GROMACS .gro file of C-alpha atoms in nm:
model
  227
    1MET     CA    1   0.003  -0.006  -0.003
    2GLN     CA    2   0.133   0.346  -0.105
    3VAL     CA    3   0.204   0.558   0.197
    4ASN     CA    4   0.229   0.932   0.131
    5PRO     CA    5   0.111   1.118   0.441
    6GLN     CA    6  -0.002   1.479   0.422
    7ILE     CA    7   0.269   1.601   0.644
    8ASP     CA    8   0.517   1.889   0.637
    9GLU     CA    9   0.836   1.816   0.423
   10SER     CA   10   1.063   1.876   0.717
   11TRP     CA   11   0.887   1.595   0.913
   12LYS     CA   12   0.873   1.371   0.604
   13GLU     CA   13   1.255   1.389   0.583
   14VAL     CA   14   1.337   1.327   0.934
   15LEU     CA   15   1.069   1.038   0.964
   16LYS     CA   16   1.118   0.890   0.615
   17ASP     CA   17   1.226   0.559   0.748
   18GLU     CA   18   0.924   0.520   0.971
   19PHE     CA   19   0.678   0.551   0.688
   20GLU     CA   20   0.850   0.269   0.533
   21LYS     CA   21   0.832   0.031   0.820
   22PRO     CA   22   0.578  -0.248   0.805
   23TYR     CA   23   0.342  -0.107   1.076
   24PHE     CA   24   0.271   0.205   0.886
   25PRO     CA   25   0.099   0.064   0.574
   26LEU     CA   26  -0.102  -0.158   0.823
   27LEU     CA   27  -0.213   0.140   1.017
   28LYS     CA   28  -0.325   0.315   0.705
   29LYS     CA   29  -0.525   0.011   0.599
   30PHE     CA   30  -0.679  -0.001   0.939
   31LEU     CA   31  -0.784   0.361   0.903
   32LEU     CA   32  -0.930   0.314   0.554
   33GLU     CA   33  -1.144   0.019   0.680
   34GLU     CA   34  -1.248   0.225   0.997
   35LYS     CA   35  -1.368   0.512   0.777
   36GLN     CA   36  -1.590   0.277   0.570
   37ARG     CA   37  -1.790   0.175   0.885
   38HIS     CA   38  -1.750   0.465   1.143
   39VAL     CA   39  -1.705   0.824   1.183
   40ILE     CA   40  -1.333   0.912   1.246
   41TYR     CA   41  -1.186   1.223   1.413
   42PRO     CA   42  -1.015   1.435   1.316
   43GLN     CA   43  -1.096   1.470   0.938
   44GLY     CA   44  -0.824   1.335   0.711
   45PRO     CA   45  -0.646   1.654   0.621
   46GLN     CA   46  -0.624   1.748   0.999
   47ILE     CA   47  -0.465   1.419   1.119
   48PHE     CA   48  -0.114   1.573   1.087
   49SER     CA   49  -0.216   1.932   1.177
   50ALA     CA   50   0.039   1.952   1.473
   51PHE     CA   51   0.327   1.858   1.236
   52ASN     CA   52   0.199   2.099   0.953
   53LEU     CA   53   0.167   2.393   1.192
   54THR     CA   54   0.499   2.327   1.365
   55PRO     CA   55   0.781   2.216   1.126
   56PHE     CA   56   1.056   2.001   1.277
   57GLU     CA   57   1.320   2.276   1.297
   58LYS     CA   58   1.065   2.524   1.443
   59VAL     CA   59   0.972   2.311   1.751
   60SER     CA   60   1.083   2.463   2.093
   61VAL     CA   61   0.814   2.306   2.319
   62VAL     CA   62   0.649   1.967   2.299
   63LEU     CA   63   0.307   1.931   2.476
   64LEU     CA   64   0.189   1.557   2.489
   65GLY     CA   65  -0.170   1.447   2.501
   66GLN     CA   66  -0.310   1.103   2.461
   67ASP     CA   67  -0.602   1.080   2.238
   68PRO     CA   68  -0.796   1.321   2.009
   69TYR     CA   69  -1.135   1.444   2.150
   70HIS     CA   70  -1.403   1.202   2.029
   71GLY     CA   71  -1.707   1.441   2.025
   72PRO     CA   72  -1.854   1.610   1.712
   73GLY     CA   73  -1.641   1.898   1.590
   74GLN     CA   74  -1.384   1.898   1.867
   75ALA     CA   75  -1.071   1.730   1.728
   76HIS     CA   76  -0.861   1.919   1.470
   77GLY     CA   77  -0.523   1.749   1.511
   78LEU     CA   78  -0.390   1.938   1.798
   79CYS     CA   79  -0.377   1.798   2.155
   80PHE     CA   80  -0.605   1.978   2.405
   81SER     CA   81  -0.733   2.219   2.137
   82VAL     CA   82  -1.070   2.276   1.982
   83PRO     CA   83  -1.174   2.482   1.685
   84ARG     CA   84  -1.324   2.816   1.746
   85GLY     CA   85  -1.707   2.797   1.813
   86ILE     CA   86  -1.656   2.464   2.011
   87ALA     CA   87  -1.690   2.498   2.396
   88PRO     CA   88  -1.342   2.432   2.549
   89PRO     CA   89  -1.355   2.106   2.741
   90PRO     CA   90  -1.283   2.084   3.119
   91SER     CA   91  -0.911   2.015   3.078
   92LEU     CA   92  -0.860   2.296   2.859
   93ILE     CA   93  -1.044   2.525   3.090
   94ASN     CA   94  -0.807   2.425   3.367
   95ILE     CA   95  -0.507   2.488   3.139
   96PHE     CA   96  -0.635   2.839   3.089
   97LYS     CA   97  -0.698   2.874   3.483
   98GLU     CA   98  -0.322   2.788   3.535
   99LEU     CA   99  -0.219   3.014   3.258
  100LYS     CA  100  -0.410   3.302   3.433
  101SER     CA  101  -0.264   3.212   3.770
  102ASP     CA  102   0.089   3.169   3.635
  103LEU     CA  103   0.114   3.469   3.385
  104GLY     CA  104  -0.199   3.672   3.447
  105ILE     CA  105  -0.328   3.607   3.099
  106PRO     CA  106  -0.707   3.635   3.079
  107PHE     CA  107  -0.932   3.352   2.951
  108PRO     CA  108  -0.941   3.357   2.565
  109GLY     CA  109  -1.280   3.366   2.406
  110HIS     CA  110  -1.209   3.030   2.236
  111GLY     CA  111  -1.027   2.703   2.276
  112ASN     CA  112  -0.812   2.706   1.956
  113LEU     CA  113  -0.439   2.660   2.034
  114THR     CA  114  -0.323   2.703   1.690
  115GLY     CA  115  -0.145   3.033   1.799
  116TRP     CA  116   0.078   2.834   2.019
  117ALA     CA  117   0.145   2.582   1.741
  118ARG     CA  118   0.260   2.853   1.501
  119GLN     CA  119   0.511   2.968   1.761
  120GLY     CA  120   0.685   2.628   1.793
  121VAL     CA  121   0.458   2.434   2.047
  122LEU     CA  122   0.422   2.090   1.900
  123LEU     CA  123   0.077   1.986   2.025
  124LEU     CA  124   0.113   1.615   1.990
  125ASN     CA  125  -0.139   1.339   2.085
  126ALA     CA  126   0.018   0.997   2.118
  127THR     CA  127  -0.273   0.858   1.905
  128LEU     CA  128  -0.369   1.079   1.613
  129THR     CA  129  -0.711   0.939   1.534
  130VAL     CA  130  -1.020   0.806   1.720
  131ARG     CA  131  -1.364   0.657   1.635
  132ALA     CA  132  -1.649   0.898   1.715
  133ASN     CA  133  -1.772   0.867   2.080
  134GLN     CA  134  -1.533   0.590   2.156
  135ALA     CA  135  -1.225   0.714   2.356
  136GLY     CA  136  -0.913   0.514   2.311
  137SER     CA  137  -1.055   0.320   2.004
  138HIS     CA  138  -0.753   0.374   1.786
  139GLN     CA  139  -0.491   0.297   2.056
  140LYS     CA  140  -0.239   0.008   1.987
  141LYS     CA  141  -0.285   0.022   1.614
  142GLY     CA  142   0.050   0.170   1.532
  143TRP     CA  143   0.019   0.545   1.619
  144GLU     CA  144   0.197   0.516   1.934
  145THR     CA  145   0.486   0.356   1.759
  146PHE     CA  146   0.497   0.652   1.530
  147THR     CA  147   0.463   0.925   1.798
  148ASP     CA  148   0.722   0.768   2.020
  149LYS     CA  149   0.958   0.792   1.723
  150VAL     CA  150   0.872   1.154   1.688
  151ILE     CA  151   0.966   1.221   2.058
  152GLU     CA  152   1.292   1.012   2.011
  153THR     CA  153   1.389   1.203   1.692
  154LEU     CA  154   1.326   1.546   1.868
  155SER     CA  155   1.525   1.448   2.162
  156MET     CA  156   1.816   1.320   1.954
  157LYS     CA  157   1.832   1.574   1.679
  158ARG     CA  158   1.723   1.892   1.860
  159LYS     CA  159   1.872   2.064   2.164
  160LYS     CA  160   1.724   2.264   2.460
  161LEU     CA  161   1.346   2.181   2.403
  162VAL     CA  162   1.084   2.179   2.672
  163PHE     CA  163   0.877   1.870   2.706
  164LEU     CA  164   0.541   1.922   2.902
  165LEU     CA  165   0.437   1.584   3.043
  166TRP     CA  166   0.099   1.615   3.213
  167GLY     CA  167  -0.053   1.304   3.372
  168ASN     CA  168   0.092   0.941   3.414
  169TYR     CA  169   0.047   0.850   3.050
  170ALA     CA  170   0.259   1.145   2.927
  171GLN     CA  171   0.511   1.110   3.198
  172GLN     CA  172   0.593   0.749   3.078
  173LYS     CA  173   0.736   0.917   2.761
  174SER     CA  174   1.020   1.070   2.954
  175ALA     CA  175   1.199   0.746   2.896
  176LEU     CA  176   1.231   0.855   2.539
  177ILE     CA  177   1.378   1.199   2.623
  178ASP     CA  178   1.742   1.288   2.690
  179SER     CA  179   1.699   1.495   3.012
  180GLY     CA  180   2.061   1.607   2.992
  181LYS     CA  181   1.972   1.803   2.656
  182HIS     CA  182   1.628   1.911   2.743
  183LEU     CA  183   1.399   2.037   3.017
  184ILE     CA  184   1.122   1.799   3.121
  185LEU     CA  185   0.832   1.944   3.319
  186LYS     CA  186   0.599   1.697   3.472
  187SER     CA  187   0.269   1.733   3.655
  188VAL     CA  188  -0.060   1.565   3.709
  189HIS     CA  189  -0.315   1.587   3.423
  190PRO     CA  190  -0.521   1.911   3.408
  191SER     CA  191  -0.853   1.699   3.398
  192PRO     CA  192  -1.096   1.803   3.682
  193LEU     CA  193  -1.024   1.471   3.852
  194ALA     CA  194  -0.662   1.555   3.903
  195ALA     CA  195  -0.573   1.912   3.842
  196SER     CA  196  -0.599   2.023   4.204
  197ARG     CA  197  -0.332   1.758   4.301
  198GLY     CA  198  -0.042   1.949   4.147
  199PHE     CA  199  -0.141   2.089   3.807
  200PHE     CA  200  -0.260   2.419   3.959
  201GLY     CA  201   0.039   2.601   4.065
  202CYS     CA  202   0.281   2.409   3.845
  203ARG     CA  203   0.378   2.736   3.662
  204HIS     CA  204   0.484   2.547   3.356
  205PHE     CA  205   0.414   2.831   3.123
  206SER     CA  206   0.654   3.075   3.294
  207ARG     CA  207   0.913   2.811   3.363
  208THR     CA  208   0.899   2.706   2.989
  209ASN     CA  209   0.976   3.069   2.884
  210GLU     CA  210   1.242   3.115   3.154
  211TYR     CA  211   1.426   2.814   3.009
  212LEU     CA  212   1.386   2.915   2.639
  213GLU     CA  213   1.511   3.267   2.704
  214LYS     CA  214   1.801   3.135   2.920
  215ASN     CA  215   1.904   2.935   2.604
  216GLY     CA  216   1.873   3.217   2.361
  217LYS     CA  217   1.533   3.102   2.228
  218GLU     CA  218   1.225   3.323   2.164
  219PRO     CA  219   0.970   3.280   2.462
  220ILE     CA  220   0.615   3.168   2.376
  221ASP     CA  221   0.343   3.430   2.384
  222TRP     CA  222   0.081   3.220   2.561
  223ASN     CA  223  -0.189   3.486   2.516
  224LEU     CA  224  -0.454   3.358   2.270
  225ASN     CA  225  -0.674   3.660   2.300
  226ASN     CA  226  -0.496   3.817   2.004
  227THR     CA  227  -0.525   3.506   1.774
   0.00000   0.00000   0.00000
């Protein structure tokens, strides 16, 4: 099966060996069969949105999620983000609460994090697709193999990145990251079930910018009110 993902050329180059491995055509076959029987999120052209908005050489921060949102209109290829006009889910509301506490940035009138992605924040879900209304339905089909390679490649080929690992699942990915070359910031997940146990008060946004500036990089403008 021909594999030609709709992904930015910079990523296509650094991941070219991955697309040729046996699991990737099998993943594509699975997705084609799923689409014949089910509604799949996000829509095809948006599956690689995180990569297309944040080219490989532009990445300065990596924020890891697990699954795309599985409700209508929510997923658009960026972890934690929803398109304009879609109500921000609870975890995203808690992210905005911490942002206000940390940097005094008021709640934006939307939940679209594209403004962060364009500045170098790779908003990466471990699994890039999901069946409508069935959380976790596309796990262990090959996506995690691919996204683990993304994390490993960034760790190996880039320097002085910030990895934001929120929740137990994301924290397990720290094994793929060279902590001598990069800053790894961990906390509990921002979901309502966990946020009060350490996400609130983690100050990851200001700590990210302090690290970037200390290493001669542009800080992230976390304010989405102007985007």
